[in-house]
Every structure is written in structure tokens, then in C-alpha cells.
Short mmCIF file of N, CA and C in Angstrom, two decimals:
data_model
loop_
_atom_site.label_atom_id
_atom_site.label_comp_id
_atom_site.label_asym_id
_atom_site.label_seq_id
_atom_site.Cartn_x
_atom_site.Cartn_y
_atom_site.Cartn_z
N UNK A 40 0.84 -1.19 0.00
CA UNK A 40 0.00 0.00 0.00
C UNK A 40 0.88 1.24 0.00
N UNK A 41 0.96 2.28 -0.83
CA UNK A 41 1.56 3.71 -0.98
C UNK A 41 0.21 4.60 -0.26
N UNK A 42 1.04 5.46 0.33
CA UNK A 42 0.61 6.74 0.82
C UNK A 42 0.65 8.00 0.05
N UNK A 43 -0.39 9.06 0.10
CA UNK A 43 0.48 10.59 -0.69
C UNK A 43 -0.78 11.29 0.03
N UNK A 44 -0.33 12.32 -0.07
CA UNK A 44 -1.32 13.32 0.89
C UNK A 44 -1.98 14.57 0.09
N UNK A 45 -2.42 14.67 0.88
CA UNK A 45 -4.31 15.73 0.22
C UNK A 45 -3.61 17.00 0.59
N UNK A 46 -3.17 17.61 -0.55
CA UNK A 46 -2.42 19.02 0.28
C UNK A 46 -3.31 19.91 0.39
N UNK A 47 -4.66 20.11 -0.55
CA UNK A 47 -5.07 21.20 -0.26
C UNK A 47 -5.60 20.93 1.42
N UNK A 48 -5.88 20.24 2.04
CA UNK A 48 -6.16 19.43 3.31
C UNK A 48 -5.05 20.14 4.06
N UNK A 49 -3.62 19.53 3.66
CA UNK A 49 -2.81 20.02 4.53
C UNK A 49 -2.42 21.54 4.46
N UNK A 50 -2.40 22.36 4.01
CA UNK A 50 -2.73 23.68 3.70
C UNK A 50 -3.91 24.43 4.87
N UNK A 51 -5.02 24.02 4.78
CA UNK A 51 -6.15 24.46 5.66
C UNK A 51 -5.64 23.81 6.89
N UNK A 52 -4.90 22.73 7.64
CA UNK A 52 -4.63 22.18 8.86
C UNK A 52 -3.28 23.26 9.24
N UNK A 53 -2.31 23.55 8.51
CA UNK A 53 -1.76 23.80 8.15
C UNK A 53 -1.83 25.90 8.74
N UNK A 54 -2.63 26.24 7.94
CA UNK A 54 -3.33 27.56 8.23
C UNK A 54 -4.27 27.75 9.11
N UNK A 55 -4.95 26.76 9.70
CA UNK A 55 -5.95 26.85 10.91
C UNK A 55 -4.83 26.79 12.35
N UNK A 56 -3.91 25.87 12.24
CA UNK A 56 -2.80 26.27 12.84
C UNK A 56 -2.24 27.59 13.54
N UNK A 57 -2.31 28.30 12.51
CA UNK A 57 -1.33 29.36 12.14
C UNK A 57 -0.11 29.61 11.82
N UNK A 58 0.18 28.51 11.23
CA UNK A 58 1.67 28.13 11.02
C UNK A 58 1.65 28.79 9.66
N UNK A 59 3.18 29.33 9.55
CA UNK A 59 3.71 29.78 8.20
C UNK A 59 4.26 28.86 7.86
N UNK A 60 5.00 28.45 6.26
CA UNK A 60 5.05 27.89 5.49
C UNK A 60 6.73 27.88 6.18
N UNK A 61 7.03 28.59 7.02
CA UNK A 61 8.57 28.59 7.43
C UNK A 61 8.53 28.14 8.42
N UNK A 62 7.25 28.22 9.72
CA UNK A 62 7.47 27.92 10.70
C UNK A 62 7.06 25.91 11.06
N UNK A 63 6.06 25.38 9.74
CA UNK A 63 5.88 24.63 9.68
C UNK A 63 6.90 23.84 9.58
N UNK A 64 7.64 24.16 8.54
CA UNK A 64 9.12 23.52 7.70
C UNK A 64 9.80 22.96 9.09
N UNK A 65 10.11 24.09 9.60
CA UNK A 65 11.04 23.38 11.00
C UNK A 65 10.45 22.84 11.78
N UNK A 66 9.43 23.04 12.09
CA UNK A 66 8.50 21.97 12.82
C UNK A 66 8.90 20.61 12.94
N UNK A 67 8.93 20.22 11.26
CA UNK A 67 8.79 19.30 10.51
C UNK A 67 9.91 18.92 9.52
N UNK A 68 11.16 19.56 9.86
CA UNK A 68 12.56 19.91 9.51
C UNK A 68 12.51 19.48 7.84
N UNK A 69 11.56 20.03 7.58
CA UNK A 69 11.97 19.95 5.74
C UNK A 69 11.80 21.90 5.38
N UNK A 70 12.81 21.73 3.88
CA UNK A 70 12.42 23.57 3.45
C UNK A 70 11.25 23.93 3.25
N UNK A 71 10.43 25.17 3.56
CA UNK A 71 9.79 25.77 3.08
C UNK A 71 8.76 25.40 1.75
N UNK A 72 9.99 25.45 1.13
CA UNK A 72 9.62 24.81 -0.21
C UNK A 72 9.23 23.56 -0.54
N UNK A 73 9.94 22.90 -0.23
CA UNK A 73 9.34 20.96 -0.57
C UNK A 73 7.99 21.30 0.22
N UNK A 74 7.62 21.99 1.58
CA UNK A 74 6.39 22.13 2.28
C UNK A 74 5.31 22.64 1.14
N UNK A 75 5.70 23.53 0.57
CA UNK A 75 4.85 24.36 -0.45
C UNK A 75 4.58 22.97 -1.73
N UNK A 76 5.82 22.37 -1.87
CA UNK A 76 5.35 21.61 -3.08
C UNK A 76 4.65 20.73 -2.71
N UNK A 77 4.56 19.68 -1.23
CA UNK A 77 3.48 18.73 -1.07
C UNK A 77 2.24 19.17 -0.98
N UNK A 78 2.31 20.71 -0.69
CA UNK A 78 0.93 21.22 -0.26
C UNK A 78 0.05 21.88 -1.64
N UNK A 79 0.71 21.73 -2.71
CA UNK A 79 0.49 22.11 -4.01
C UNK A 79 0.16 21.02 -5.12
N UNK A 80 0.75 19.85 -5.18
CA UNK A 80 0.46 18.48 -4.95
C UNK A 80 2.04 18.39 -6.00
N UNK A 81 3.00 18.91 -6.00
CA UNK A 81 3.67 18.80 -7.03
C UNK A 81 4.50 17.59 -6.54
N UNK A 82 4.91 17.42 -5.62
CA UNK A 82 5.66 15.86 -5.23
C UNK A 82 5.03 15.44 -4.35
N UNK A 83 5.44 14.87 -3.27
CA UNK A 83 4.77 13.53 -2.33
C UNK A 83 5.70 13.71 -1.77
N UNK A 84 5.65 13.91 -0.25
CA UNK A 84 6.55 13.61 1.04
C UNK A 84 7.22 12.26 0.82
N UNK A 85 8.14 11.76 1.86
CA UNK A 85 8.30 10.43 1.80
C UNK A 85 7.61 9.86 2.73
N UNK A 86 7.59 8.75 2.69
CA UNK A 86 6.58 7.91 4.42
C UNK A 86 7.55 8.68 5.54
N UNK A 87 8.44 8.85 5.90
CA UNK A 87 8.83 9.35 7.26
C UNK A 87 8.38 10.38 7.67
N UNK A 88 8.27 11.20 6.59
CA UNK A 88 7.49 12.60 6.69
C UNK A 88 5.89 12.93 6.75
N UNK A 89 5.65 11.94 5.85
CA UNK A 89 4.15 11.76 6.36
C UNK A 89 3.94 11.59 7.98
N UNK A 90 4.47 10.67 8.32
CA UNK A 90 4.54 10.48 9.76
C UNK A 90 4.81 11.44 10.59
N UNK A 91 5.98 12.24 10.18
CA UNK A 91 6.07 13.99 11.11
C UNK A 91 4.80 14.39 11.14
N UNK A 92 4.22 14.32 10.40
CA UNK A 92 3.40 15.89 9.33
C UNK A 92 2.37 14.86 10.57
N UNK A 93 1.49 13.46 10.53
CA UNK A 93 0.69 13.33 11.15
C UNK A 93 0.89 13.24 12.80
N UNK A 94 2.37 13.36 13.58
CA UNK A 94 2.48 13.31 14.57
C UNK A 94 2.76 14.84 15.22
N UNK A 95 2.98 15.60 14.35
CA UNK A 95 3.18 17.50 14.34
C UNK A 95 1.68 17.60 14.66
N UNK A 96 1.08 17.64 13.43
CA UNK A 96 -0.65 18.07 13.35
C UNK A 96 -1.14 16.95 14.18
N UNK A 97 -0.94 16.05 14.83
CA UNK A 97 -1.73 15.24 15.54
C UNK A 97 -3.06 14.78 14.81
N UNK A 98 -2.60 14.92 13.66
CA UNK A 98 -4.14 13.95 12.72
C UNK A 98 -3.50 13.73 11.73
N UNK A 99 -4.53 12.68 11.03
CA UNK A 99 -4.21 12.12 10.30
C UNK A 99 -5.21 12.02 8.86
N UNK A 100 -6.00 12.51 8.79
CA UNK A 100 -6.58 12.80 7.86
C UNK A 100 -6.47 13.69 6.31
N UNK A 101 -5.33 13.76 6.53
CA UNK A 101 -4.84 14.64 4.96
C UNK A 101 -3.87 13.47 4.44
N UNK A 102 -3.97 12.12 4.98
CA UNK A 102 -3.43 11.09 4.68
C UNK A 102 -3.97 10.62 3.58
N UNK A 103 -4.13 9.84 2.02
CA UNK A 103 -4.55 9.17 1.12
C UNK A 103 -4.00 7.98 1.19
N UNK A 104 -5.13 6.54 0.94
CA UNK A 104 -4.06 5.29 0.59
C UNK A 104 -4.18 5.08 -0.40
N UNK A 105 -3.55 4.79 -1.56
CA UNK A 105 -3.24 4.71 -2.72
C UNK A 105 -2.99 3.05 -2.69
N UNK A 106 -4.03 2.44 -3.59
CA UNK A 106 -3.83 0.83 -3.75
C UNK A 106 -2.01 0.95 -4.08
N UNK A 107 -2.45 -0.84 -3.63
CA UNK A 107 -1.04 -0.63 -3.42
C UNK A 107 -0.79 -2.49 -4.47
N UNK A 108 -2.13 -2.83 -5.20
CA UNK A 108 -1.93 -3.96 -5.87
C UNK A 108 -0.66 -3.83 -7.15
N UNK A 109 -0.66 -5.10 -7.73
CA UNK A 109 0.48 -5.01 -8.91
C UNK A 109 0.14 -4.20 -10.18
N UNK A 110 -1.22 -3.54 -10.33
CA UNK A 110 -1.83 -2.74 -11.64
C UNK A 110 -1.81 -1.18 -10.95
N UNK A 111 -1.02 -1.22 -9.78
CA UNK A 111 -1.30 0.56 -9.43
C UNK A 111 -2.35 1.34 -8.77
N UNK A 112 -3.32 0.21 -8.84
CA UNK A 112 -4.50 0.68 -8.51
C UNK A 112 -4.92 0.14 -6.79
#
């Protein structure tokens, strides 16, 4: 099973927070930027980071499971 996350999700968790896009990063010790790109959907965290991101925000719901059979699906 693969994971990838719902950024516009994490964006609103993210901003209900009040976290900036800088203050999140260190939170969550990645740049700014890779933060902006998962939250934009342009790449995918890795699983370790997913795991920050749901043990930072204490939820887990901007989580997706992505089949994880031999057709991708």
C-alpha cells in the first residue's frame, strides 16, 4: 500500500494552525519549499514525513491510501 497526501487538506490544517510555510518547515525539519510543493500536490513527502506531518498536526486525515496492488490501482 503507498501513501500521498491531500495538500489542499494540509494547507487548511496547516493555516488553521497558524503556522507559516517557514514555521511549519522546521516543525517538521523539511524547506519551506518541498512544504509548499506537497501542499500544491507537485511531489509527495516520503513515508517518514508523512509520519512527522501526522504526529506535528496530531491527525491524520490529509493522509490518502493509494492501492497498493500489482496494476497501481
Amino acid at each position: 500500500t503507498h501513501f500521498r497526501i491531500d495538500g489542499a487538506r494540509l494547507t487548511k490544517i496547516r493555516t488553521e494552525a497558524e503556522l507559516s510555510l517557514e514555521d511549519a518547515g522546521r516543525l517538521l525539519r523539511v524547506n519551506k519549499g518541498n512544504l509548499s510543493k506537497w501542499e500544491r500536490g507537485i511531489i509527495n513527502p516520503s513515508k517518514p514525513a508523512i509520519i512527522r506531518l501526522a504526529m506535528v498536526f496530531n491527525r491524520g486525515d490529509f493522509i490518502v491510501e493509494v492501492g497498493g496492488g500489482s496494476d497501481g490501482k
